[in-house]
Amino acid sequence: MKLFTPITFRNVELKNRIVMSPMCMYSSEDGMPNDFHFVHYGSRAQGGAGLIILEATGVEPRGRITNKCLGIWNDEQAAALKKIVDFVHQHSESKIGIQLAHAGRKGSASAETGRQVSIEEGWETIAPSPIPFHPSERIPHVLSVQEIKTLVEDFRKAARRAVDAGFDVLEIHAAHGYLIHQFLSPLSNTRTDEYGGSFENRARFLMEIVNAVNSEITENQALFVRISGTEYAENGWEISDSVELSKALKANNVDLVDVSSGGNINGVTIPLRPGYQVPLADDVKNSAGIETGAVGLITTAGQAEEILEKGQGDLIFLAREILRNPYFAVQASWESGDDCFYPHQYLRAKPTK
Ligand SMILES: Cc1cc2nc3c(=O)[nH]c(=O)nc-3n(C[C@H](O)[C@H](O)[C@H](O)COP(=O)(O)O)c2cc1C
């Protein structure tokens, strides 16, 4: 199957096309990874995924969605992340990435209810413009140009720490209505300075982050960007914007665009069905000429293979399915007769072909 063929980004070779999609686990204290994360990510490496991408990880404390989210704003966090990275490298053939994130106006939420908590329990949220995600939420603090520059620097420092910790892939989270997406969309960004207005101005924050991250990485790390292909709202961010943005990302040395959708506008209808976001990955891949990741309600190897065969995407991101089954890659390879990494400790349990 094409699903079990390798693919290379810069010098990073993934053994197969199966990616563990970033998923918040809301299990950290002070942004620190712990034994849960070690076992959780280590299991997916033993399960044969070509690439594991760690959950949205805050580049500064306010960049977390909740106070249980992971962080990479200090050396202690980076050292603890390195333990996971080293295990994956030493005991599997998987590569490992991290999603660098800032929640912006969607931060300061409760890990239990998802609702915004008070400033005392959480923090003052930030955004490009004084527009909350939900009318019941506080008006976010509007970022000054100087504060925007500091945030770009936070992403650069986080990238440095990620490289030092040994990550193979860095993914910038520019989707799902978080801070970078808030800048991209004309519905959440009404600024009149160089970070608002025209498409180019709204994309400036992301492009500055891309360049800052690229200044810290080498040919031994790949750079992915996750975007929301559309936000399903009139006069909002649309697939044509995503195509234009992806051309610019390609020109700025981004290796792959991971195409998700939605998250920025409250109350929109999302047409959920198997593979519902695949056409967006297809459009970006074939109109912008950049490799893409397909994600969203992909649950079988057959479905994944069809996406690859049709040339709609280059990597298959699995989220809920790989939570249900950490051994998705290993099992799918047994069924198709393809080769896949399998822990040597478990060889006595391997079915014969
Ligand atoms: C528990 C959970 C946490 C998630 N956290 C993140 C995240 O940290 N970053 C992100 O970009 N997407 C996140 N997502 C979205 C997934 O990466 C994925 O795009 C989405 O679940 C659709 O894929 P699926 O149908 O295979 O689950 C999360 C999804 C789930 C289920």
Tab-separated table of C-alpha atoms and ligand atoms in Angstrom:
chain	number	residue	atom	x	y	z
A	1	MET	CA	0.000	0.000	0.000
A	2	LYS	CA	1.110	3.576	-0.614
A	3	LEU	CA	0.256	4.126	3.062
A	4	PHE	CA	3.382	2.174	3.960
A	5	THR	CA	5.772	3.920	1.604
A	6	PRO	CA	8.305	6.381	3.015
A	7	ILE	CA	8.330	10.112	2.360
A	8	THR	CA	11.059	12.633	3.050
A	9	PHE	CA	10.826	16.285	4.115
A	10	ARG	CA	14.269	17.930	4.106
A	11	ASN	CA	16.415	15.155	5.701
A	12	VAL	CA	13.538	13.764	7.744
A	13	GLU	CA	12.344	10.422	6.415
A	14	LEU	CA	8.991	9.142	7.634
A	15	LYS	CA	8.696	5.362	7.296
A	16	ASN	CA	5.005	5.517	6.449
A	17	ARG	CA	2.265	8.075	5.868
A	18	ILE	CA	0.428	7.581	9.155
A	19	VAL	CA	0.632	10.574	11.498
A	20	MET	CA	-0.672	10.863	15.015
A	21	SER	CA	-2.530	14.173	14.795
A	22	PRO	CA	-1.865	16.677	17.590
A	23	MET	CA	-4.345	16.231	20.426
A	24	CYS	CA	-4.532	18.201	23.684
A	25	MET	CA	-4.533	15.873	26.638
A	26	TYR	CA	-5.113	18.473	29.359
A	27	SER	CA	-2.853	16.517	31.704
A	28	SER	CA	-0.012	18.926	32.521
A	29	GLU	CA	0.792	21.114	35.485
A	30	ASP	CA	2.713	24.317	34.734
A	31	GLY	CA	3.068	23.131	31.124
A	32	MET	CA	5.186	20.129	32.144
A	33	PRO	CA	4.976	16.750	30.422
A	34	ASN	CA	4.851	13.821	32.845
A	35	ASP	CA	4.593	10.007	32.937
A	36	PHE	CA	1.208	10.110	31.247
A	37	HIS	CA	2.683	11.850	28.204
A	38	PHE	CA	5.660	9.485	28.143
A	39	VAL	CA	3.418	6.412	27.987
A	40	HIS	CA	0.798	8.021	25.719
A	41	TYR	CA	3.236	9.116	23.009
A	42	GLY	CA	5.575	6.147	23.521
A	43	SER	CA	2.681	3.749	22.839
A	44	ARG	CA	1.955	5.327	19.457
A	45	ALA	CA	5.623	4.925	18.536
A	46	GLN	CA	5.427	1.238	19.431
A	47	GLY	CA	2.283	1.118	17.317
A	48	GLY	CA	4.246	2.020	14.197
A	49	ALA	CA	2.984	5.512	13.240
A	50	GLY	CA	5.408	7.185	10.829
A	51	LEU	CA	5.150	10.463	12.738
A	52	ILE	CA	3.818	11.429	16.125
A	53	ILE	CA	2.959	15.096	16.664
A	54	LEU	CA	2.639	16.213	20.248
A	55	GLU	CA	-0.417	18.195	21.268
A	56	ALA	CA	-0.737	21.996	21.025
A	57	THR	CA	2.095	23.270	23.206
A	58	GLY	CA	2.055	26.849	24.468
A	59	VAL	CA	4.961	29.085	23.495
A	60	GLU	CA	4.176	31.216	26.557
A	61	PRO	CA	1.867	30.707	29.545
A	62	ARG	CA	-1.038	32.692	27.994
A	63	GLY	CA	-0.648	30.583	24.850
A	64	ARG	CA	-2.212	27.576	26.545
A	65	ILE	CA	-5.909	26.856	26.086
A	66	THR	CA	-6.182	25.728	29.720
A	67	ASN	CA	-3.869	25.579	32.701
A	68	LYS	CA	-3.533	21.820	32.012
A	69	CYS	CA	-1.996	22.291	28.557
A	70	LEU	CA	1.590	21.501	27.667
A	71	GLY	CA	4.178	24.275	27.364
A	72	ILE	CA	7.626	24.869	25.906
A	73	TRP	CA	8.469	28.289	27.283
A	74	ASN	CA	11.198	27.148	29.673
A	75	ASP	CA	14.170	24.786	29.784
A	76	GLU	CA	12.643	22.487	32.390
A	77	GLN	CA	9.735	21.725	30.032
A	78	ALA	CA	12.130	21.163	27.132
A	79	ALA	CA	14.249	18.755	29.192
A	80	ALA	CA	11.163	16.721	30.122
A	81	LEU	CA	10.013	16.677	26.482
A	82	LYS	CA	13.440	15.381	25.462
A	83	LYS	CA	12.831	12.230	27.503
A	84	ILE	CA	9.828	11.405	25.254
A	85	VAL	CA	11.776	12.275	22.103
A	86	ASP	CA	14.721	10.095	23.122
A	87	PHE	CA	12.470	7.115	23.857
A	88	VAL	CA	10.772	7.385	20.465
A	89	HIS	CA	14.124	7.611	18.684
A	90	GLN	CA	15.705	4.768	20.641
A	91	HIS	CA	12.829	2.294	20.646
A	92	SER	CA	10.953	2.816	17.383
A	93	GLU	CA	11.303	3.980	13.818
A	94	SER	CA	8.820	6.820	14.288
A	95	LYS	CA	9.729	10.437	13.913
A	96	ILE	CA	8.404	12.888	16.456
A	97	GLY	CA	7.096	16.428	16.112
A	98	ILE	CA	5.606	19.116	18.308
A	99	GLN	CA	2.798	21.567	17.614
A	100	LEU	CA	3.801	25.097	18.633
A	101	ALA	CA	0.707	27.008	19.607
A	102	HIS	CA	-0.830	30.142	21.035
A	103	ALA	CA	-4.506	30.120	22.028
A	104	GLY	CA	-5.025	33.910	21.928
A	105	ARG	CA	-8.656	34.800	22.693
A	106	LYS	CA	-9.526	31.108	23.173
A	107	GLY	CA	-7.167	30.740	26.140
A	108	SER	CA	-7.964	30.836	29.856
A	109	ALA	CA	-10.510	28.032	29.467
A	110	SER	CA	-11.429	25.271	31.879
A	111	ALA	CA	-9.964	21.846	30.992
A	112	GLU	CA	-13.146	20.277	32.348
A	113	THR	CA	-15.907	22.394	30.777
A	114	GLY	CA	-14.102	24.184	27.940
A	115	ARG	CA	-15.660	27.467	29.139
A	116	GLN	CA	-13.655	30.574	29.858
A	117	VAL	CA	-12.634	30.957	33.497
A	118	SER	CA	-12.145	34.185	35.468
A	119	ILE	CA	-8.930	36.210	35.195
A	120	GLU	CA	-8.100	35.130	38.771
A	121	GLU	CA	-8.390	31.430	37.875
A	122	GLY	CA	-6.900	31.897	34.397
A	123	TRP	CA	-5.482	34.966	32.667
A	124	GLU	CA	-6.306	37.947	30.501
A	125	THR	CA	-6.624	36.671	26.930
A	126	ILE	CA	-5.028	38.408	23.950
A	127	ALA	CA	-6.113	38.872	20.340
A	128	PRO	CA	-5.554	41.043	17.270
A	129	SER	CA	-8.841	42.893	17.903
A	130	PRO	CA	-11.284	43.426	20.793
A	131	ILE	CA	-13.627	40.636	19.653
A	132	PRO	CA	-14.320	37.663	21.937
A	133	PHE	CA	-14.926	34.196	20.429
A	134	HIS	CA	-18.239	33.930	22.277
A	135	PRO	CA	-20.353	36.913	23.391
A	136	SER	CA	-20.285	35.654	26.997
A	137	GLU	CA	-16.489	35.922	27.125
A	138	ARG	CA	-14.294	38.851	28.209
A	139	ILE	CA	-13.063	41.271	25.565
A	140	PRO	CA	-9.475	40.223	24.870
A	141	HIS	CA	-6.542	42.575	25.310
A	142	VAL	CA	-5.603	44.026	21.895
A	143	LEU	CA	-1.984	43.342	21.058
A	144	SER	CA	0.307	46.278	20.349
A	145	VAL	CA	2.845	45.956	17.535
A	146	GLN	CA	5.583	45.594	20.149
A	147	GLU	CA	3.654	42.778	21.844
A	148	ILE	CA	3.203	41.044	18.472
A	149	LYS	CA	6.965	41.178	17.923
A	150	THR	CA	7.488	39.642	21.382
A	151	LEU	CA	5.133	36.779	20.461
A	152	VAL	CA	7.048	36.105	17.241
A	153	GLU	CA	10.130	35.917	19.436
A	154	ASP	CA	8.321	33.459	21.760
A	155	PHE	CA	7.715	31.167	18.770
A	156	ARG	CA	11.384	31.483	17.782
A	157	LYS	CA	12.570	30.570	21.275
A	158	ALA	CA	10.139	27.650	21.428
A	159	ALA	CA	11.514	26.411	18.097
A	160	ARG	CA	15.049	26.612	19.492
A	161	ARG	CA	14.053	24.530	22.505
A	162	ALA	CA	12.232	22.017	20.283
A	163	VAL	CA	15.320	21.597	18.095
A	164	ASP	CA	17.535	21.179	21.164
A	165	ALA	CA	15.123	18.574	22.550
A	166	GLY	CA	15.572	16.595	19.319
A	167	PHE	CA	12.189	16.965	17.610
A	168	ASP	CA	12.199	16.033	13.912
A	169	VAL	CA	9.162	18.085	12.900
A	170	LEU	CA	7.841	21.430	14.109
A	171	GLU	CA	4.240	22.226	13.310
A	172	ILE	CA	2.954	25.782	13.708
A	173	HIS	CA	-0.692	25.797	14.821
A	174	ALA	CA	-2.414	28.373	12.618
A	175	ALA	CA	-5.834	26.660	12.676
A	176	HIS	CA	-8.953	26.198	14.796
A	177	GLY	CA	-9.473	29.823	15.753
A	178	TYR	CA	-6.333	30.129	17.867
A	179	LEU	CA	-4.145	33.239	17.832
A	180	ILE	CA	-2.583	32.929	14.369
A	181	HIS	CA	-5.949	32.059	12.809
A	182	GLN	CA	-7.427	35.074	14.633
A	183	PHE	CA	-4.963	37.236	12.709
A	184	LEU	CA	-5.695	35.538	9.375
A	185	SER	CA	-9.468	35.932	9.423
A	186	PRO	CA	-11.088	39.270	8.540
A	187	LEU	CA	-13.875	38.368	10.977
A	188	SER	CA	-11.559	38.293	14.016
A	189	ASN	CA	-8.938	40.776	12.778
A	190	THR	CA	-10.192	44.318	12.204
A	191	ARG	CA	-6.836	46.032	12.768
A	192	THR	CA	-5.891	49.000	10.647
A	193	ASP	CA	-2.104	48.738	11.064
A	194	GLU	CA	0.340	46.504	9.165
A	195	TYR	CA	-1.147	43.375	10.825
A	196	GLY	CA	-4.719	43.934	9.588
A	197	GLY	CA	-6.732	44.857	6.519
A	198	SER	CA	-5.266	43.303	3.375
A	199	PHE	CA	-4.651	39.582	2.999
A	200	GLU	CA	-0.922	40.229	3.120
A	201	ASN	CA	-1.238	42.195	6.365
A	202	ARG	CA	-3.422	39.557	8.040
A	203	ALA	CA	-0.917	36.860	7.041
A	204	ARG	CA	2.063	38.917	8.296
A	205	PHE	CA	2.046	37.500	11.844
A	206	LEU	CA	2.146	33.912	10.530
A	207	MET	CA	4.814	34.685	7.951
A	208	GLU	CA	6.984	36.342	10.611
A	209	ILE	CA	6.589	33.267	12.811
A	210	VAL	CA	7.458	30.961	9.888
A	211	ASN	CA	10.619	32.923	9.221
A	212	ALA	CA	11.547	33.046	12.924
A	213	VAL	CA	11.077	29.283	13.289
A	214	ASN	CA	12.958	28.630	10.061
A	215	SER	CA	15.871	30.689	11.411
A	216	GLU	CA	16.272	28.108	14.210
A	217	ILE	CA	15.846	24.871	12.276
A	218	THR	CA	18.125	23.091	9.836
A	219	GLU	CA	17.760	20.493	7.090
A	220	ASN	CA	17.336	17.953	9.911
A	221	GLN	CA	13.948	19.332	10.962
A	222	ALA	CA	10.843	19.708	8.821
A	223	LEU	CA	8.372	22.559	9.153
A	224	PHE	CA	4.622	21.969	8.891
A	225	VAL	CA	1.799	24.500	9.311
A	226	ARG	CA	-1.730	23.500	10.313
A	227	ILE	CA	-4.433	25.743	8.896
A	228	SER	CA	-8.207	25.824	8.824
A	229	GLY	CA	-8.934	25.456	5.113
A	230	THR	CA	-12.210	27.296	5.619
A	231	GLU	CA	-14.064	28.725	8.610
A	232	TYR	CA	-17.540	28.089	7.137
A	233	ALA	CA	-18.652	31.708	7.573
A	234	GLU	CA	-19.784	34.352	5.118
A	235	ASN	CA	-17.045	36.910	4.409
A	236	GLY	CA	-14.647	34.807	6.469
A	237	TRP	CA	-11.491	32.853	5.662
A	238	GLU	CA	-12.119	30.606	2.657
A	239	ILE	CA	-10.373	27.871	0.729
A	240	SER	CA	-9.179	30.371	-1.903
A	241	ASP	CA	-7.388	32.243	0.932
A	242	SER	CA	-5.861	28.963	2.084
A	243	VAL	CA	-4.523	28.278	-1.405
A	244	GLU	CA	-3.000	31.757	-1.631
A	245	LEU	CA	-1.526	31.431	1.858
A	246	SER	CA	-0.098	27.987	1.073
A	247	LYS	CA	1.710	29.376	-1.977
A	248	ALA	CA	3.358	31.930	0.313
A	249	LEU	CA	4.165	29.247	2.896
A	250	LYS	CA	5.801	27.137	0.211
A	251	ALA	CA	7.848	30.117	-0.947
A	252	ASN	CA	8.969	30.564	2.669
A	253	ASN	CA	10.276	27.007	3.127
A	254	VAL	CA	7.298	25.355	4.743
A	255	ASP	CA	7.353	21.646	3.894
A	256	LEU	CA	3.724	20.650	4.376
A	257	VAL	CA	0.343	22.237	5.048
A	258	ASP	CA	-1.865	20.184	7.354
A	259	VAL	CA	-5.402	21.118	6.333
A	260	SER	CA	-8.099	21.115	8.993
A	261	SER	CA	-11.069	23.504	9.214
A	262	GLY	CA	-13.286	25.671	11.413
A	263	GLY	CA	-12.818	26.775	15.003
A	264	ASN	CA	-12.781	30.557	14.649
A	265	ILE	CA	-16.437	31.431	14.357
A	266	ASN	CA	-18.915	30.375	16.975
A	267	GLY	CA	-22.115	28.623	15.870
A	268	VAL	CA	-21.262	27.723	12.257
A	269	THR	CA	-22.404	24.429	10.743
A	270	ILE	CA	-19.605	22.012	9.875
A	271	PRO	CA	-20.563	19.355	7.301
A	272	LEU	CA	-19.258	16.364	9.279
A	273	ARG	CA	-18.923	13.108	7.337
A	274	PRO	CA	-16.073	10.663	6.681
A	275	GLY	CA	-13.132	12.503	5.141
A	276	TYR	CA	-15.022	15.823	5.192
A	277	GLN	CA	-11.830	17.912	5.123
A	278	VAL	CA	-10.069	15.891	2.405
A	279	PRO	CA	-11.298	18.141	-0.457
A	280	LEU	CA	-9.607	21.073	1.312
A	281	ALA	CA	-6.266	19.217	1.471
A	282	ASP	CA	-6.770	18.288	-2.177
A	283	ASP	CA	-7.358	21.925	-3.220
A	284	VAL	CA	-4.324	23.173	-1.318
A	285	LYS	CA	-2.103	20.397	-2.666
A	286	ASN	CA	-3.133	20.704	-6.258
A	287	SER	CA	-3.611	24.484	-6.491
A	288	ALA	CA	-0.678	25.615	-4.350
A	289	GLY	CA	1.667	22.770	-5.288
A	290	ILE	CA	2.670	21.944	-1.721
A	291	GLU	CA	2.518	18.646	0.131
A	292	THR	CA	-0.524	18.337	2.363
A	293	GLY	CA	-1.780	16.378	5.310
A	294	ALA	CA	-5.382	15.139	5.181
A	295	VAL	CA	-7.270	14.936	8.470
A	296	GLY	CA	-10.743	14.499	9.834
A	297	LEU	CA	-12.907	11.394	10.231
A	298	ILE	CA	-10.382	9.120	8.572
A	299	THR	CA	-10.683	5.790	10.338
A	300	THR	CA	-9.615	2.971	8.011
A	301	ALA	CA	-6.497	2.076	6.053
A	302	GLY	CA	-8.632	1.710	2.906
A	303	GLN	CA	-9.913	5.277	3.234
A	304	ALA	CA	-6.370	6.536	3.840
A	305	GLU	CA	-5.044	4.642	0.836
A	306	GLU	CA	-7.701	6.113	-1.452
A	307	ILE	CA	-6.710	9.660	-0.435
A	308	LEU	CA	-3.051	8.935	-1.225
A	309	GLU	CA	-3.868	7.132	-4.481
A	310	LYS	CA	-6.069	9.983	-5.688
A	311	GLY	CA	-3.273	12.456	-4.922
A	312	GLN	CA	-5.412	14.441	-2.454
A	313	GLY	CA	-2.813	14.419	0.296
A	314	ASP	CA	0.628	13.077	1.192
A	315	LEU	CA	0.200	12.275	4.868
A	316	ILE	CA	-2.795	10.903	6.719
A	317	PHE	CA	-3.375	12.448	10.126
A	318	LEU	CA	-5.340	10.258	12.537
A	319	ALA	CA	-6.694	11.688	15.761
A	320	ARG	CA	-9.556	9.828	17.435
A	321	GLU	CA	-8.837	6.555	15.616
A	322	ILE	CA	-5.292	6.439	16.964
A	323	LEU	CA	-6.606	7.161	20.466
A	324	ARG	CA	-8.849	4.131	20.067
A	325	ASN	CA	-6.061	2.049	18.580
A	326	PRO	CA	-2.415	2.994	19.211
A	327	TYR	CA	-1.434	0.009	17.039
A	328	PHE	CA	-3.339	1.235	13.971
A	329	ALA	CA	-0.251	1.212	11.724
A	330	VAL	CA	1.019	-2.186	12.848
A	331	GLN	CA	-2.394	-3.794	12.479
A	332	ALA	CA	-3.138	-2.232	9.103
A	333	SER	CA	0.226	-3.475	7.828
A	334	TRP	CA	-0.574	-7.019	8.919
A	335	GLU	CA	-3.869	-6.911	7.078
A	336	SER	CA	-2.294	-5.584	3.865
A	337	GLY	CA	0.922	-7.614	4.097
A	338	ASP	CA	3.089	-4.471	4.187
A	339	ASP	CA	6.163	-3.950	6.294
A	340	CYS	CA	5.875	-1.760	9.341
A	341	PHE	CA	8.023	-1.270	12.429
A	342	TYR	CA	7.095	-3.732	15.152
A	343	PRO	CA	8.707	-3.801	18.627
A	344	HIS	CA	11.189	-6.686	18.698
A	345	GLN	CA	10.090	-7.459	22.243
A	346	TYR	CA	6.667	-8.422	20.858
A	347	LEU	CA	7.792	-10.578	17.932
A	348	ARG	CA	6.394	-13.791	19.422
A	349	ALA	CA	2.918	-12.297	19.060
A	350	LYS	CA	3.293	-11.297	15.396
A	351	PRO	CA	0.868	-13.095	13.096
A	352	THR	CA	2.582	-14.998	10.291
A	353	LYS	CA	1.793	-13.797	6.776
B	1	LIG	C1	-8.925	15.042	22.269
B	1	LIG	C2	-8.599	15.900	21.084
B	1	LIG	C3	-7.685	16.946	21.216
B	1	LIG	C4	-7.312	17.721	20.111
B	1	LIG	N1	-6.329	18.670	20.251
B	1	LIG	C5	-5.806	19.252	19.138
B	1	LIG	C6	-4.611	20.013	19.210
B	1	LIG	O1	-3.962	20.109	20.247
B	1	LIG	N2	-4.181	20.613	18.073
B	1	LIG	C7	-4.845	20.476	16.886
B	1	LIG	O2	-4.413	21.053	15.876
B	1	LIG	N3	-5.946	19.728	16.784
B	1	LIG	C8	-6.419	19.086	17.871
B	1	LIG	N4	-7.482	18.230	17.750
B	1	LIG	C9	-8.023	17.962	16.415
B	1	LIG	C10	-7.401	16.700	15.832
B	1	LIG	O3	-5.994	16.836	15.652
B	1	LIG	C11	-8.054	16.338	14.486
B	1	LIG	O4	-7.800	17.385	13.578
B	1	LIG	C12	-9.567	16.140	14.617
B	1	LIG	O5	-9.888	15.375	15.773
B	1	LIG	C13	-10.150	15.423	13.398
B	1	LIG	O6	-9.529	14.173	13.204
B	1	LIG	P1	-10.218	12.767	13.669
B	1	LIG	O7	-11.556	12.699	12.977
B	1	LIG	O8	-9.249	11.718	13.167
B	1	LIG	O9	-10.388	12.759	15.143
B	1	LIG	C14	-7.903	17.478	18.847
B	1	LIG	C15	-8.856	16.461	18.728
B	1	LIG	C16	-9.196	15.661	19.813
B	1	LIG	C17	-10.177	14.536	19.624
